[in-house]
CSV table of C-alpha atoms in Angstrom, one decimal:
chain,number,residue,atom,x,y,z
J,1,ALA,CA,-6.6,4.4,19.6
J,2,ASP,CA,-10.5,3.3,19.1
J,3,GLY,CA,-8.7,-0.2,17.5
J,4,GLY,CA,-11.4,0.5,14.6
J,5,SER,CA,-8.4,1.6,12.5
J,6,THR,CA,-5.2,0.8,11.1
J,7,ILE,CA,-1.8,3.4,9.6
J,8,VAL,CA,-0.7,2.3,7.0
J,9,THR,CA,3.0,4.2,6.1
J,10,LEU,CA,4.7,3.1,2.6
J,11,ASP,CA,8.2,4.5,2.2
J,12,LEU,CA,9.9,3.9,-1.3
J,13,ALA,CA,13.6,4.6,-2.4
J,14,ASN,CA,15.2,5.0,-6.0
J,15,ALA,CA,12.5,5.6,-7.9
J,16,SER,CA,12.5,8.2,-10.8
J,17,PRO,CA,12.3,12.0,-9.3
J,18,GLY,CA,9.1,13.6,-10.7
J,19,GLY,CA,6.5,10.0,-10.0
J,20,ARG,CA,4.0,10.3,-8.8
J,21,HIS,CA,2.7,6.2,-7.9
J,22,PRO,CA,-0.4,5.5,-6.9
J,23,TRP,CA,-0.1,2.4,-4.0
J,24,GLU,CA,-2.1,1.3,-2.1
J,25,ALA,CA,-2.4,-2.1,0.7
J,26,ARG,CA,-3.8,-5.6,-0.5
J,27,VAL,CA,-5.1,-8.3,1.0
J,28,GLY,CA,-3.3,-11.5,-0.3
J,29,GLU,CA,0.7,-11.7,-1.3
J,30,CYS,CA,2.7,-10.1,-3.9
J,31,GLY,CA,3.7,-12.9,-6.9
J,32,THR,CA,0.7,-14.8,-6.5
J,33,GLU,CA,-2.8,-15.2,-8.0
J,34,PHE,CA,-4.2,-15.3,-3.6
J,35,ASP,CA,-5.2,-11.3,-3.9
J,36,GLY,CA,-8.2,-10.6,-1.7
J,37,GLY,CA,-8.6,-7.0,-3.3
J,38,VAL,CA,-8.1,-3.7,-1.6
J,39,PHE,CA,-7.6,-3.4,2.5
J,40,GLY,CA,-9.5,-0.7,3.3
J,41,ASP,CA,-11.2,1.9,0.9
J,42,ARG,CA,-8.6,2.6,-2.1
J,43,GLU,CA,-10.0,6.7,-1.5
J,44,ASP,CA,-8.0,5.8,1.4
J,45,TYR,CA,-4.5,6.2,-0.4
J,46,GLU,CA,-2.7,9.0,-1.6
J,47,ALA,CA,-0.6,8.9,-4.6
J,48,LEU,CA,3.2,8.9,-3.9
J,49,GLU,CA,5.0,12.3,-4.8
J,50,VAL,CA,8.1,10.8,-5.4
J,51,GLY,CA,11.3,14.0,-4.7
J,52,SER,CA,14.4,14.7,-6.4
J,53,ASP,CA,15.9,12.8,-4.6
J,54,GLY,CA,14.4,9.3,-5.1
J,55,GLU,CA,12.6,8.9,-2.3
J,56,ALA,CA,8.7,9.1,-1.4
J,57,THR,CA,7.0,8.9,2.2
J,58,ALA,CA,3.2,8.4,2.1
J,59,THR,CA,0.8,7.6,4.8
J,60,ALA,CA,-2.7,6.2,4.6
J,61,THR,CA,-5.2,6.3,7.5
J,62,VAL,CA,-7.9,3.3,6.9
J,63,GLN,CA,-11.5,3.1,8.6
J,64,VAL,CA,-10.6,-1.3,9.7
J,65,ARG,CA,-9.3,-2.5,13.4
J,66,THR,CA,-5.3,-3.3,12.8
J,67,PRO,CA,-5.2,-7.4,11.6
J,68,GLU,CA,-3.5,-9.6,13.5
J,69,ALA,CA,-3.4,-12.7,11.1
J,70,GLY,CA,-3.4,-13.0,7.8
J,71,ARG,CA,-1.8,-12.1,4.5
J,72,TYR,CA,-1.3,-8.5,3.1
J,73,PHE,CA,1.1,-6.6,0.8
J,74,VAL,CA,1.4,-3.5,-0.1
J,75,VAL,CA,1.7,-2.6,-3.9
J,76,VAL,CA,3.0,0.8,-6.1
J,77,HIS,CA,1.9,1.2,-9.7
J,78,ALA,CA,2.9,2.7,-12.5
J,79,SER,CA,0.8,6.0,-13.1
J,80,ASP,CA,-3.0,6.2,-12.7
J,81,VAL,CA,-3.4,6.0,-16.4
J,82,ASN,CA,-1.0,3.0,-16.0
J,83,SER,CA,-2.0,1.2,-13.0
J,84,LYS,CA,-1.7,-2.3,-14.5
J,85,THR,CA,1.8,-1.9,-14.2
J,86,VAL,CA,3.7,-3.2,-10.7
J,87,VAL,CA,6.8,-1.3,-9.9
J,88,ALA,CA,7.1,-2.0,-6.7
J,89,CYS,CA,5.7,-5.4,-4.6
J,90,GLY,CA,6.6,-6.3,-0.9
J,91,ASN,CA,4.1,-8.8,0.5
J,92,LEU,CA,4.0,-8.3,5.1
J,93,ALA,CA,4.0,-9.3,8.4
J,94,ALA,CA,0.6,-8.9,11.4
J,95,PRO,CA,2.1,-7.0,14.1
J,96,THR,CA,3.3,-9.5,16.4
J,97,ARG,CA,2.5,-7.5,20.0
């Protein structure tokens, strides 16, 4: 409401049931060398908990004003101990309204 935070929601499907996956929004683009780091604080993102249907949803409230321009992406890691392995990545677009 005050314009000082951003809500990031991620829906994941077709994942292995029972999986637990760390995730975060980042500045940059998937699959490129342009990675400006985590959007907000890493602690703002609770791990995805995959249900028996292979789906998971997580929401993070990041104490950063919602960007109106720029390049951003969401990355999902294999696990807490295997965070270098990416299991999903998606580029985002800034809001248009």
